[in-house]
PDB file of C-alpha atoms in Angstrom:
ATOM      1  CA  UNK A   1     126.982 -61.693-177.683  1.00  0.00           C
ATOM      2  CA  UNK A   2     127.896 -63.829-180.668  1.00  0.00           C
ATOM      3  CA  UNK A   3     131.368 -65.102-181.419  1.00  0.00           C
ATOM      4  CA  UNK A   4     131.568 -62.791-184.410  1.00  0.00           C
ATOM      5  CA  UNK A   5     130.641 -59.650-182.475  1.00  0.00           C
ATOM      6  CA  UNK A   6     133.014 -60.638-179.687  1.00  0.00           C
ATOM      7  CA  UNK A   7     135.731 -61.065-182.269  1.00  0.00           C
ATOM      8  CA  UNK A   8     135.069 -57.609-183.699  1.00  0.00           C
ATOM      9  CA  UNK A   9     135.215 -56.068-180.239  1.00  0.00           C
ATOM     10  CA  UNK A  10     138.509 -57.648-179.217  1.00  0.00           C
ATOM     11  CA  UNK A  11     140.708 -57.874-182.300  1.00  0.00           C
ATOM     12  CA  UNK A  12     142.770 -54.715-182.935  1.00  0.00           C
ATOM     13  CA  UNK A  13     141.411 -53.320-179.654  1.00  0.00           C
ATOM     14  CA  UNK A  14     143.346 -51.261-177.089  1.00  0.00           C
ATOM     15  CA  UNK A  15     143.697 -54.424-175.032  1.00  0.00           C
ATOM     16  CA  UNK A  16     145.309 -56.138-178.027  1.00  0.00           C
ATOM     17  CA  UNK A  17     147.939 -53.385-178.188  1.00  0.00           C
ATOM     18  CA  UNK A  18     148.472 -53.553-174.434  1.00  0.00           C
ATOM     19  CA  UNK A  19     148.910 -57.305-174.770  1.00  0.00           C
ATOM     20  CA  UNK A  20     151.441 -56.707-177.550  1.00  0.00           C
ATOM     21  CA  UNK A  21     153.439 -54.404-175.264  1.00  0.00           C
ATOM     22  CA  UNK A  22     153.548 -57.028-172.525  1.00  0.00           C
ATOM     23  CA  UNK A  23     154.565 -59.653-175.100  1.00  0.00           C
ATOM     24  CA  UNK A  24     157.455 -57.489-176.319  1.00  0.00           C
ATOM     25  CA  UNK A  25     158.619 -57.066-172.719  1.00  0.00           C
ATOM     26  CA  UNK A  26     158.421 -60.831-172.143  1.00  0.00           C
ATOM     27  CA  UNK A  27     160.314 -61.485-175.372  1.00  0.00           C
ATOM     28  CA  UNK A  28     162.986 -59.010-174.313  1.00  0.00           C
ATOM     29  CA  UNK A  29     163.435 -60.660-170.921  1.00  0.00           C
ATOM     30  CA  UNK A  30     163.104 -64.275-172.014  1.00  0.00           C
ATOM     31  CA  UNK A  31     165.451 -63.837-174.972  1.00  0.00           C
ATOM     32  CA  UNK A  32     168.391 -63.322-172.618  1.00  0.00           C
ATOM     33  CA  UNK A  33     169.554 -66.935-173.011  1.00  0.00           C
ATOM     34  CA  UNK A  34     170.249 -66.365-176.710  1.00  0.00           C
ATOM     35  CA  UNK A  35     172.541 -63.407-176.002  1.00  0.00           C
ATOM     36  CA  UNK A  36     174.180 -63.999-172.637  1.00  0.00           C
ATOM     37  CA  UNK A  37     175.862 -67.088-174.086  1.00  0.00           C
ATOM     38  CA  UNK A  38     177.489 -64.896-176.746  1.00  0.00           C
ATOM     39  CA  UNK A  39     178.903 -62.489-174.161  1.00  0.00           C
ATOM     40  CA  UNK A  40     180.151 -65.248-171.863  1.00  0.00           C
ATOM     41  CA  UNK A  41     181.979 -67.071-174.676  1.00  0.00           C
ATOM     42  CA  UNK A  42     185.455 -65.579-173.923  1.00  0.00           C
ATOM     43  CA  UNK A  43     184.997 -66.436-170.237  1.00  0.00           C
ATOM     44  CA  UNK A  44     184.107 -70.014-171.133  1.00  0.00           C
ATOM     45  CA  UNK A  45     187.256 -70.303-173.229  1.00  0.00           C
ATOM     46  CA  UNK A  46     189.383 -69.124-170.332  1.00  0.00           C
ATOM     47  CA  UNK A  47     187.508 -71.109-167.684  1.00  0.00           C
ATOM     48  CA  UNK A  48     187.511 -74.474-169.440  1.00  0.00           C
ATOM     49  CA  UNK A  49     190.628 -74.058-171.590  1.00  0.00           C
ATOM     50  CA  UNK A  50     188.896 -74.815-174.910  1.00  0.00           C
ATOM     51  CA  UNK A  51     189.213 -73.527-178.450  1.00  0.00           C
ATOM     52  CA  UNK A  52     186.789 -71.033-179.980  1.00  0.00           C
ATOM     53  CA  UNK A  53     184.943 -73.717-181.922  1.00  0.00           C
ATOM     54  CA  UNK A  54     184.340 -75.808-178.798  1.00  0.00           C
ATOM     55  CA  UNK A  55     183.290 -72.746-176.807  1.00  0.00           C
ATOM     56  CA  UNK A  56     180.595 -72.119-179.422  1.00  0.00           C
ATOM     57  CA  UNK A  57     178.872 -75.429-178.585  1.00  0.00           C
ATOM     58  CA  UNK A  58     176.532 -73.876-175.969  1.00  0.00           C
ATOM     59  CA  UNK A  59     175.255 -71.397-178.546  1.00  0.00           C
ATOM     60  CA  UNK A  60     174.671 -74.201-181.047  1.00  0.00           C
ATOM     61  CA  UNK A  61     172.652 -76.192-178.512  1.00  0.00           C
ATOM     62  CA  UNK A  62     170.767 -73.038-177.554  1.00  0.00           C
ATOM     63  CA  UNK A  63     169.624 -72.530-181.128  1.00  0.00           C
ATOM     64  CA  UNK A  64     168.734 -76.208-181.587  1.00  0.00           C
ATOM     65  CA  UNK A  65     166.841 -76.216-178.302  1.00  0.00           C
ATOM     66  CA  UNK A  66     164.982 -73.057-179.261  1.00  0.00           C
ATOM     67  CA  UNK A  67     163.993 -74.550-182.624  1.00  0.00           C
ATOM     68  CA  UNK A  68     162.709 -77.765-181.048  1.00  0.00           C
ATOM     69  CA  UNK A  69     161.052 -75.858-178.233  1.00  0.00           C
ATOM     70  CA  UNK A  70     159.053 -73.695-180.633  1.00  0.00           C
ATOM     71  CA  UNK A  71     157.446 -76.852-182.030  1.00  0.00           C
ATOM     72  CA  UNK A  72     156.798 -78.520-178.673  1.00  0.00           C
ATOM     73  CA  UNK A  73     155.568 -75.358-176.968  1.00  0.00           C
ATOM     74  CA  UNK A  74     153.374 -74.583-179.974  1.00  0.00           C
ATOM     75  CA  UNK A  75     151.323 -77.662-179.125  1.00  0.00           C
ATOM     76  CA  UNK A  76     151.005 -76.516-175.512  1.00  0.00           C
ATOM     77  CA  UNK A  77     149.921 -73.094-176.758  1.00  0.00           C
ATOM     78  CA  UNK A  78     147.147 -74.590-178.880  1.00  0.00           C
ATOM     79  CA  UNK A  79     145.815 -76.567-175.937  1.00  0.00           C
ATOM     80  CA  UNK A  80     146.371 -74.409-172.865  1.00  0.00           C
ATOM     81  CA  UNK A  81     147.084 -70.904-174.106  1.00  0.00           C
ATOM     82  CA  UNK A  82     150.250 -68.878-173.561  1.00  0.00           C
ATOM     83  CA  UNK A  83     150.203 -68.476-169.758  1.00  0.00           C
ATOM     84  CA  UNK A  84     151.171 -72.041-168.813  1.00  0.00           C
ATOM     85  CA  UNK A  85     154.147 -72.152-171.242  1.00  0.00           C
ATOM     86  CA  UNK A  86     155.316 -68.763-169.937  1.00  0.00           C
ATOM     87  CA  UNK A  87     155.243 -69.963-166.349  1.00  0.00           C
ATOM     88  CA  UNK A  88     157.173 -73.074-167.330  1.00  0.00           C
ATOM     89  CA  UNK A  89     159.661 -70.836-169.163  1.00  0.00           C
ATOM     90  CA  UNK A  90     160.211 -68.686-166.069  1.00  0.00           C
ATOM     91  CA  UNK A  91     161.040 -71.737-163.957  1.00  0.00           C
ATOM     92  CA  UNK A  92     163.202 -73.390-166.613  1.00  0.00           C
ATOM     93  CA  UNK A  93     165.197 -70.238-167.313  1.00  0.00           C
ATOM     94  CA  UNK A  94     165.879 -69.859-163.599  1.00  0.00           C
ATOM     95  CA  UNK A  95     166.899 -73.519-163.224  1.00  0.00           C
ATOM     96  CA  UNK A  96     168.997 -73.337-166.382  1.00  0.00           C
ATOM     97  CA  UNK A  97     170.972 -70.314-165.255  1.00  0.00           C
ATOM     98  CA  UNK A  98     171.500 -71.821-161.822  1.00  0.00           C
ATOM     99  CA  UNK A  99     172.702 -75.087-163.388  1.00  0.00           C
ATOM    100  CA  UNK A 100     175.001 -73.214-165.777  1.00  0.00           C
ATOM    101  CA  UNK A 101     176.491 -71.224-162.912  1.00  0.00           C
ATOM    102  CA  UNK A 102     177.480 -74.489-161.205  1.00  0.00           C
ATOM    103  CA  UNK A 103     178.780 -76.227-164.346  1.00  0.00           C
ATOM    104  CA  UNK A 104     182.199 -77.848-163.964  1.00  0.00           C
ATOM    105  CA  UNK A 105     182.649 -78.710-167.640  1.00  0.00           C
ATOM    106  CA  UNK A 106     181.737 -77.097-170.942  1.00  0.00           C
ATOM    107  CA  UNK A 107     179.398 -80.020-171.686  1.00  0.00           C
ATOM    108  CA  UNK A 108     177.420 -79.361-168.488  1.00  0.00           C
ATOM    109  CA  UNK A 109     177.148 -75.684-169.364  1.00  0.00           C
ATOM    110  CA  UNK A 110     176.017 -76.514-172.911  1.00  0.00           C
ATOM    111  CA  UNK A 111     173.341 -78.923-171.676  1.00  0.00           C
ATOM    112  CA  UNK A 112     172.017 -76.325-169.258  1.00  0.00           C
ATOM    113  CA  UNK A 113     171.772 -73.887-172.154  1.00  0.00           C
ATOM    114  CA  UNK A 114     170.167 -76.236-174.643  1.00  0.00           C
ATOM    115  CA  UNK A 115     167.837 -78.322-172.483  1.00  0.00           C
ATOM    116  CA  UNK A 116     166.794 -75.918-169.730  1.00  0.00           C
ATOM    117  CA  UNK A 117     167.217 -72.342-170.924  1.00  0.00           C
ATOM    118  CA  UNK A 118     166.309 -72.900-174.586  1.00  0.00           C
ATOM    119  CA  UNK A 119     164.001 -75.913-175.008  1.00  0.00           C
ATOM    120  CA  UNK A 120     161.337 -74.749-172.543  1.00  0.00           C
ATOM    121  CA  UNK A 121     162.742 -71.308-171.755  1.00  0.00           C
ATOM    122  CA  UNK A 122     163.635 -68.775-174.429  1.00  0.00           C
ATOM    123  CA  UNK A 123     161.721 -70.727-177.074  1.00  0.00           C
ATOM    124  CA  UNK A 124     158.443 -69.787-175.360  1.00  0.00           C
ATOM    125  CA  UNK A 125     159.190 -66.089-175.650  1.00  0.00           C
ATOM    126  CA  UNK A 126     159.736 -66.159-179.413  1.00  0.00           C
ATOM    127  CA  UNK A 127     157.552 -68.150-181.843  1.00  0.00           C
ATOM    128  CA  UNK A 128     154.722 -68.987-179.408  1.00  0.00           C
ATOM    129  CA  UNK A 129     154.401 -65.366-178.285  1.00  0.00           C
ATOM    130  CA  UNK A 130     154.256 -64.190-181.903  1.00  0.00           C
ATOM    131  CA  UNK A 131     151.595 -66.812-182.659  1.00  0.00           C
ATOM    132  CA  UNK A 132     149.569 -65.613-179.691  1.00  0.00           C
ATOM    133  CA  UNK A 133     149.884 -61.974-180.749  1.00  0.00           C
ATOM    134  CA  UNK A 134     148.753 -62.792-184.294  1.00  0.00           C
ATOM    135  CA  UNK A 135     145.389 -63.966-182.935  1.00  0.00           C
ATOM    136  CA  UNK A 136     144.607 -60.494-181.612  1.00  0.00           C
ATOM    137  CA  UNK A 137     145.149 -58.481-184.813  1.00  0.00           C
ATOM    138  CA  UNK A 138     143.695 -58.374-188.312  1.00  0.00           C
ATOM    139  CA  UNK A 139     144.259 -54.955-189.901  1.00  0.00           C
ATOM    140  CA  UNK A 140     147.724 -54.495-188.370  1.00  0.00           C
ATOM    141  CA  UNK A 141     148.732 -58.104-187.993  1.00  0.00           C
ATOM    142  CA  UNK A 142     151.992 -57.752-189.945  1.00  0.00           C
ATOM    143  CA  UNK A 143     153.083 -54.771-187.873  1.00  0.00           C
ATOM    144  CA  UNK A 144     152.018 -56.408-184.602  1.00  0.00           C
ATOM    145  CA  UNK A 145     153.838 -59.671-185.254  1.00  0.00           C
ATOM    146  CA  UNK A 146     156.978 -57.875-186.420  1.00  0.00           C
ATOM    147  CA  UNK A 147     156.957 -55.658-183.317  1.00  0.00           C
ATOM    148  CA  UNK A 148     156.705 -58.767-181.156  1.00  0.00           C
ATOM    149  CA  UNK A 149     159.497 -60.430-183.155  1.00  0.00           C
ATOM    150  CA  UNK A 150     161.649 -57.332-182.633  1.00  0.00           C
ATOM    151  CA  UNK A 151     161.572 -58.145-178.931  1.00  0.00           C
ATOM    152  CA  UNK A 152     164.277 -60.755-179.475  1.00  0.00           C
ATOM    153  CA  UNK A 153     166.502 -58.125-181.100  1.00  0.00           C
ATOM    154  CA  UNK A 154     165.612 -55.633-178.385  1.00  0.00           C
ATOM    155  CA  UNK A 155     166.793 -58.313-175.978  1.00  0.00           C
ATOM    156  CA  UNK A 156     170.024 -58.538-177.947  1.00  0.00           C
ATOM    157  CA  UNK A 157     170.442 -54.774-177.874  1.00  0.00           C
ATOM    158  CA  UNK A 158     169.923 -54.473-174.111  1.00  0.00           C
ATOM    159  CA  UNK A 159     171.332 -57.632-172.557  1.00  0.00           C
ATOM    160  CA  UNK A 160     174.904 -57.890-173.985  1.00  0.00           C
ATOM    161  CA  UNK A 161     176.310 -54.694-172.410  1.00  0.00           C
ATOM    162  CA  UNK A 162     174.409 -55.398-169.182  1.00  0.00           C
ATOM    163  CA  UNK A 163     175.704 -58.969-168.987  1.00  0.00           C
ATOM    164  CA  UNK A 164     179.241 -57.885-169.853  1.00  0.00           C
ATOM    165  CA  UNK A 165     179.199 -55.256-167.100  1.00  0.00           C
ATOM    166  CA  UNK A 166     177.896 -57.818-164.616  1.00  0.00           C
ATOM    167  CA  UNK A 167     180.556 -60.356-165.614  1.00  0.00           C
ATOM    168  CA  UNK A 168     183.280 -57.754-165.150  1.00  0.00           C
ATOM    169  CA  UNK A 169     181.891 -56.826-161.730  1.00  0.00           C
ATOM    170  CA  UNK A 170     180.776 -60.190-160.309  1.00  0.00           C
ATOM    171  CA  UNK A 171     182.154 -62.942-162.554  1.00  0.00           C
ATOM    172  CA  UNK A 172     180.180 -65.045-164.989  1.00  0.00           C
ATOM    173  CA  UNK A 173     178.930 -67.595-162.445  1.00  0.00           C
ATOM    174  CA  UNK A 174     177.345 -65.038-160.094  1.00  0.00           C
ATOM    175  CA  UNK A 175     175.995 -63.197-163.134  1.00  0.00           C
ATOM    176  CA  UNK A 176     174.153 -66.315-164.245  1.00  0.00           C
ATOM    177  CA  UNK A 177     172.585 -66.739-160.816  1.00  0.00           C
ATOM    178  CA  UNK A 178     171.293 -63.158-160.854  1.00  0.00           C
ATOM    179  CA  UNK A 179     169.902 -63.464-164.382  1.00  0.00           C
ATOM    180  CA  UNK A 180     168.074 -66.673-163.491  1.00  0.00           C
ATOM    181  CA  UNK A 181     166.416 -65.104-160.451  1.00  0.00           C
ATOM    182  CA  UNK A 182     165.512 -61.995-162.458  1.00  0.00           C
ATOM    183  CA  UNK A 183     163.768 -64.091-165.124  1.00  0.00           C
ATOM    184  CA  UNK A 184     161.726 -65.906-162.491  1.00  0.00           C
ATOM    185  CA  UNK A 185     160.536 -62.804-160.633  1.00  0.00           C
ATOM    186  CA  UNK A 186     159.621 -60.875-163.801  1.00  0.00           C
ATOM    187  CA  UNK A 187     158.158 -63.427-166.241  1.00  0.00           C
ATOM    188  CA  UNK A 188     155.801 -65.022-163.701  1.00  0.00           C
ATOM    189  CA  UNK A 189     153.894 -61.811-162.828  1.00  0.00           C
ATOM    190  CA  UNK A 190     153.939 -60.523-166.415  1.00  0.00           C
ATOM    191  CA  UNK A 191     152.315 -63.742-167.646  1.00  0.00           C
ATOM    192  CA  UNK A 192     149.276 -62.850-165.505  1.00  0.00           C
ATOM    193  CA  UNK A 193     148.395 -60.039-167.925  1.00  0.00           C
ATOM    194  CA  UNK A 194     148.051 -62.532-170.790  1.00  0.00           C
ATOM    195  CA  UNK A 195     145.635 -64.881-169.048  1.00  0.00           C
ATOM    196  CA  UNK A 196     142.731 -64.012-171.384  1.00  0.00           C
ATOM    197  CA  UNK A 197     142.418 -66.515-174.215  1.00  0.00           C
ATOM    198  CA  UNK A 198     142.123 -65.253-177.813  1.00  0.00           C
ATOM    199  CA  UNK A 199     138.475 -64.905-178.770  1.00  0.00           C
ATOM    200  CA  UNK A 200     139.447 -66.170-182.223  1.00  0.00           C
ATOM    201  CA  UNK A 201     139.652 -69.652-180.750  1.00  0.00           C
ATOM    202  CA  UNK A 202     135.879 -69.567-180.193  1.00  0.00           C
ATOM    203  CA  UNK A 203     135.004 -67.923-183.490  1.00  0.00           C
ATOM    204  CA  UNK A 204     133.924 -69.839-186.607  1.00  0.00           C
ATOM    205  CA  UNK A 205     136.751 -70.381-189.030  1.00  0.00           C
ATOM    206  CA  UNK A 206     135.147 -68.880-192.136  1.00  0.00           C
ATOM    207  CA  UNK A 207     135.152 -65.185-191.170  1.00  0.00           C
ATOM    208  CA  UNK A 208     138.575 -65.384-189.523  1.00  0.00           C
ATOM    209  CA  UNK A 209     141.235 -64.130-191.991  1.00  0.00           C
ATOM    210  CA  UNK A 210     143.962 -66.303-190.463  1.00  0.00           C
ATOM    211  CA  UNK A 211     141.907 -69.406-191.392  1.00  0.00           C
ATOM    212  CA  UNK A 212     141.865 -68.471-195.079  1.00  0.00           C
ATOM    213  CA  UNK A 213     143.868 -70.541-197.588  1.00  0.00           C
ATOM    214  CA  UNK A 214     147.165 -69.256-198.867  1.00  0.00           C
ATOM    215  CA  UNK A 215     146.315 -66.641-201.490  1.00  0.00           C
ATOM    216  CA  UNK A 216     148.266 -65.804-204.586  1.00  0.00           C
ATOM    217  CA  UNK A 217     150.380 -68.973-204.514  1.00  0.00           C
ATOM    218  CA  UNK A 218     148.516 -71.558-206.613  1.00  0.00           C
ATOM    219  CA  UNK A 219     149.421 -75.195-206.089  1.00  0.00           C
ATOM    220  CA  UNK A 220     151.250 -74.711-202.771  1.00  0.00           C
ATOM    221  CA  UNK A 221     149.703 -76.245-199.682  1.00  0.00           C
ATOM    222  CA  UNK A 222     150.135 -74.704-196.226  1.00  0.00           C
ATOM    223  CA  UNK A 223     152.469 -77.581-195.296  1.00  0.00           C
ATOM    224  CA  UNK A 224     154.688 -77.038-198.335  1.00  0.00           C
ATOM    225  CA  UNK A 225     154.704 -73.305-197.672  1.00  0.00           C
ATOM    226  CA  UNK A 226     155.762 -73.926-194.063  1.00  0.00           C
ATOM    227  CA  UNK A 227     158.660 -76.095-195.256  1.00  0.00           C
ATOM    228  CA  UNK A 228     159.766 -73.479-197.788  1.00  0.00           C
ATOM    229  CA  UNK A 229     159.625 -70.700-195.193  1.00  0.00           C
ATOM    230  CA  UNK A 230     161.612 -72.873-192.761  1.00  0.00           C
ATOM    231  CA  UNK A 231     164.336 -73.386-195.369  1.00  0.00           C
ATOM    232  CA  UNK A 232     164.324 -69.658-196.112  1.00  0.00           C
ATOM    233  CA  UNK A 233     164.623 -68.852-192.417  1.00  0.00           C
ATOM    234  CA  UNK A 234     167.494 -71.299-191.990  1.00  0.00           C
ATOM    235  CA  UNK A 235     169.354 -69.875-194.980  1.00  0.00           C
ATOM    236  CA  UNK A 236     168.828 -66.339-193.691  1.00  0.00           C
ATOM    237  CA  UNK A 237     170.084 -67.112-190.203  1.00  0.00           C
ATOM    238  CA  UNK A 238     173.224 -68.903-191.430  1.00  0.00           C
ATOM    239  CA  UNK A 239     174.447 -65.589-192.801  1.00  0.00           C
ATOM    240  CA  UNK A 240     173.212 -63.662-189.779  1.00  0.00           C
ATOM    241  CA  UNK A 241     174.287 -65.795-186.829  1.00  0.00           C
ATOM    242  CA  UNK A 242     178.038 -66.049-187.459  1.00  0.00           C
ATOM    243  CA  UNK A 243     178.894 -62.388-186.760  1.00  0.00           C
ATOM    244  CA  UNK A 244     176.417 -62.272-183.873  1.00  0.00           C
ATOM    245  CA  UNK A 245     177.961 -65.280-182.134  1.00  0.00           C
ATOM    246  CA  UNK A 246     181.630 -64.396-182.530  1.00  0.00           C
ATOM    247  CA  UNK A 247     181.731 -60.599-182.532  1.00  0.00           C
ATOM    248  CA  UNK A 248     182.376 -60.261-178.763  1.00  0.00           C
ATOM    249  CA  UNK A 249     185.171 -62.822-178.758  1.00  0.00           C
ATOM    250  CA  UNK A 250     186.593 -61.430-182.008  1.00  0.00           C
ATOM    251  CA  UNK A 251     186.793 -57.930-180.550  1.00  0.00           C
ATOM    252  CA  UNK A 252     188.671 -59.410-177.588  1.00  0.00           C
ATOM    253  CA  UNK A 253     191.103 -61.084-180.005  1.00  0.00           C
ATOM    254  CA  UNK A 254     191.744 -57.748-181.718  1.00  0.00           C
ATOM    255  CA  UNK A 255     192.481 -56.076-178.394  1.00  0.00           C
ATOM    256  CA  UNK A 256     189.348 -53.947-178.174  1.00  0.00           C
ATOM    257  CA  UNK A 257     187.992 -55.910-175.197  1.00  0.00           C
ATOM    258  CA  UNK A 258     184.686 -57.741-174.694  1.00  0.00           C
ATOM    259  CA  UNK A 259     182.895 -54.577-173.568  1.00  0.00           C
ATOM    260  CA  UNK A 260     183.322 -52.970-177.006  1.00  0.00           C
ATOM    261  CA  UNK A 261     182.282 -56.250-178.619  1.00  0.00           C
ATOM    262  CA  UNK A 262     179.068 -56.259-176.581  1.00  0.00           C
ATOM    263  CA  UNK A 263     178.410 -52.667-177.634  1.00  0.00           C
ATOM    264  CA  UNK A 264     178.935 -53.550-181.296  1.00  0.00           C
ATOM    265  CA  UNK A 265     176.502 -56.454-180.935  1.00  0.00           C
ATOM    266  CA  UNK A 266     173.937 -54.108-179.419  1.00  0.00           C
ATOM    267  CA  UNK A 267     174.278 -51.616-182.274  1.00  0.00           C
ATOM    268  CA  UNK A 268     173.902 -54.430-184.805  1.00  0.00           C
ATOM    269  CA  UNK A 269     170.697 -55.601-183.184  1.00  0.00           C
ATOM    270  CA  UNK A 270     169.261 -52.096-182.831  1.00  0.00           C
ATOM    271  CA  UNK A 271     169.312 -51.887-186.616  1.00  0.00           C
ATOM    272  CA  UNK A 272     167.726 -55.334-186.641  1.00  0.00           C
ATOM    273  CA  UNK A 273     164.816 -53.908-184.617  1.00  0.00           C
ATOM    274  CA  UNK A 274     164.311 -51.178-187.218  1.00  0.00           C
ATOM    275  CA  UNK A 275     164.397 -53.771-189.988  1.00  0.00           C
ATOM    276  CA  UNK A 276     161.902 -56.128-188.339  1.00  0.00           C
ATOM    277  CA  UNK A 277     159.376 -53.477-187.398  1.00  0.00           C
ATOM    278  CA  UNK A 278     159.695 -51.777-190.778  1.00  0.00           C
ATOM    279  CA  UNK A 279     159.157 -55.073-192.577  1.00  0.00           C
ATOM    280  CA  UNK A 280     155.924 -55.597-190.655  1.00  0.00           C
ATOM    281  CA  UNK A 281     154.491 -52.268-191.785  1.00  0.00           C
ATOM    282  CA  UNK A 282     155.612 -52.984-195.348  1.00  0.00           C
ATOM    283  CA  UNK A 283     153.945 -56.415-195.204  1.00  0.00           C
ATOM    284  CA  UNK A 284     150.631 -54.805-194.221  1.00  0.00           C
ATOM    285  CA  UNK A 285     150.812 -52.712-197.400  1.00  0.00           C
ATOM    286  CA  UNK A 286     152.258 -55.021-200.066  1.00  0.00           C
ATOM    287  CA  UNK A 287     151.777 -58.474-198.557  1.00  0.00           C
ATOM    288  CA  UNK A 288     154.044 -60.937-196.803  1.00  0.00           C
ATOM    289  CA  UNK A 289     155.330 -62.705-199.929  1.00  0.00           C
ATOM    290  CA  UNK A 290     156.494 -59.510-201.642  1.00  0.00           C
ATOM    291  CA  UNK A 291     158.069 -58.305-198.402  1.00  0.00           C
ATOM    292  CA  UNK A 292     159.940 -61.607-198.083  1.00  0.00           C
ATOM    293  CA  UNK A 293     161.251 -61.295-201.633  1.00  0.00           C
ATOM    294  CA  UNK A 294     162.408 -57.708-201.061  1.00  0.00           C
ATOM    295  CA  UNK A 295     164.160 -58.696-197.833  1.00  0.00           C
ATOM    296  CA  UNK A 296     165.838 -61.725-199.440  1.00  0.00           C
ATOM    297  CA  UNK A 297     167.154 -59.659-202.322  1.00  0.00           C
ATOM    298  CA  UNK A 298     168.472 -57.027-199.892  1.00  0.00           C
ATOM    299  CA  UNK A 299     170.261 -59.633-197.806  1.00  0.00           C
ATOM    300  CA  UNK A 300     171.730 -61.239-200.930  1.00  0.00           C
ATOM    301  CA  UNK A 301     173.099 -57.869-202.036  1.00  0.00           C
ATOM    302  CA  UNK A 302     174.546 -57.307-198.575  1.00  0.00           C
ATOM    303  CA  UNK A 303     176.339 -60.645-198.661  1.00  0.00           C
ATOM    304  CA  UNK A 304     177.708 -59.892-202.141  1.00  0.00           C
ATOM    305  CA  UNK A 305     178.970 -56.489-200.990  1.00  0.00           C
ATOM    306  CA  UNK A 306     180.611 -58.029-197.924  1.00  0.00           C
ATOM    307  CA  UNK A 307     182.302 -60.686-200.058  1.00  0.00           C
ATOM    308  CA  UNK A 308     183.507 -58.062-202.545  1.00  0.00           C
ATOM    309  CA  UNK A 309     184.896 -55.797-199.823  1.00  0.00           C
ATOM    310  CA  UNK A 310     186.777 -58.617-198.099  1.00  0.00           C
ATOM    311  CA  UNK A 311     187.852 -60.467-201.200  1.00  0.00           C
TER     312      UNK A 311
END
């Protein structure tokens, strides 16, 4: 069987969709580090006697670690496939949560978040998983990648109320131990289902659509396009991350309690799932660039409306 016929038989196949489902589940589990830190923020303030800005440091290091980890793990993905990074992520998430549970200072907790949970933990279950999924789809690649990306928001919809309930019942330190063990015993076996390497890696580059040059954007190299998309992503997340990080603590300040804050965060991220998946289907019909422009305009209008209503 030639590489081309193998490619035709595997891409967009039932196995590809099964693999996507497993990837979404892994993204949902592994993304816990990005959301548990938001829920535990009021507990950190009380435990270590710090201000809100200082208590936000673990989240900042989590995001920086995730960003750096996506780059580092991307190289591992190109060389070894997704299984090895996932197994490393399972171990690092477990070690990170155990280290955070034993932290005696906010700095120790923040380092456990940024270096262990994020750098080689949650980062694996975001960008690298989406890159892996993209190699298994052609006709529905936009939808498939967006569904995988929605796993991080699904994680944010599920984990906050669960973590808040566990903190109320067992305390934040015991909660972190249980989350770490859960990540280890679920991610390791799930990674086994993704052990097959993408057949695209053995196919010639010419017939593979993902090897084609950027179309419709004359004069822009792939490197320049990557930089522009990175800036766009950063600008988007600046407006998005502030309410996500502080909503639980803010609800506590207003007297509603952290449980209601966790519920509000979940509702916010449920709508994020709808947006991400919907954008993927739109991208398959009108193209990624037009979809990005539509989304950017919509977010700009939302920011203007928020400013007008609060000003």
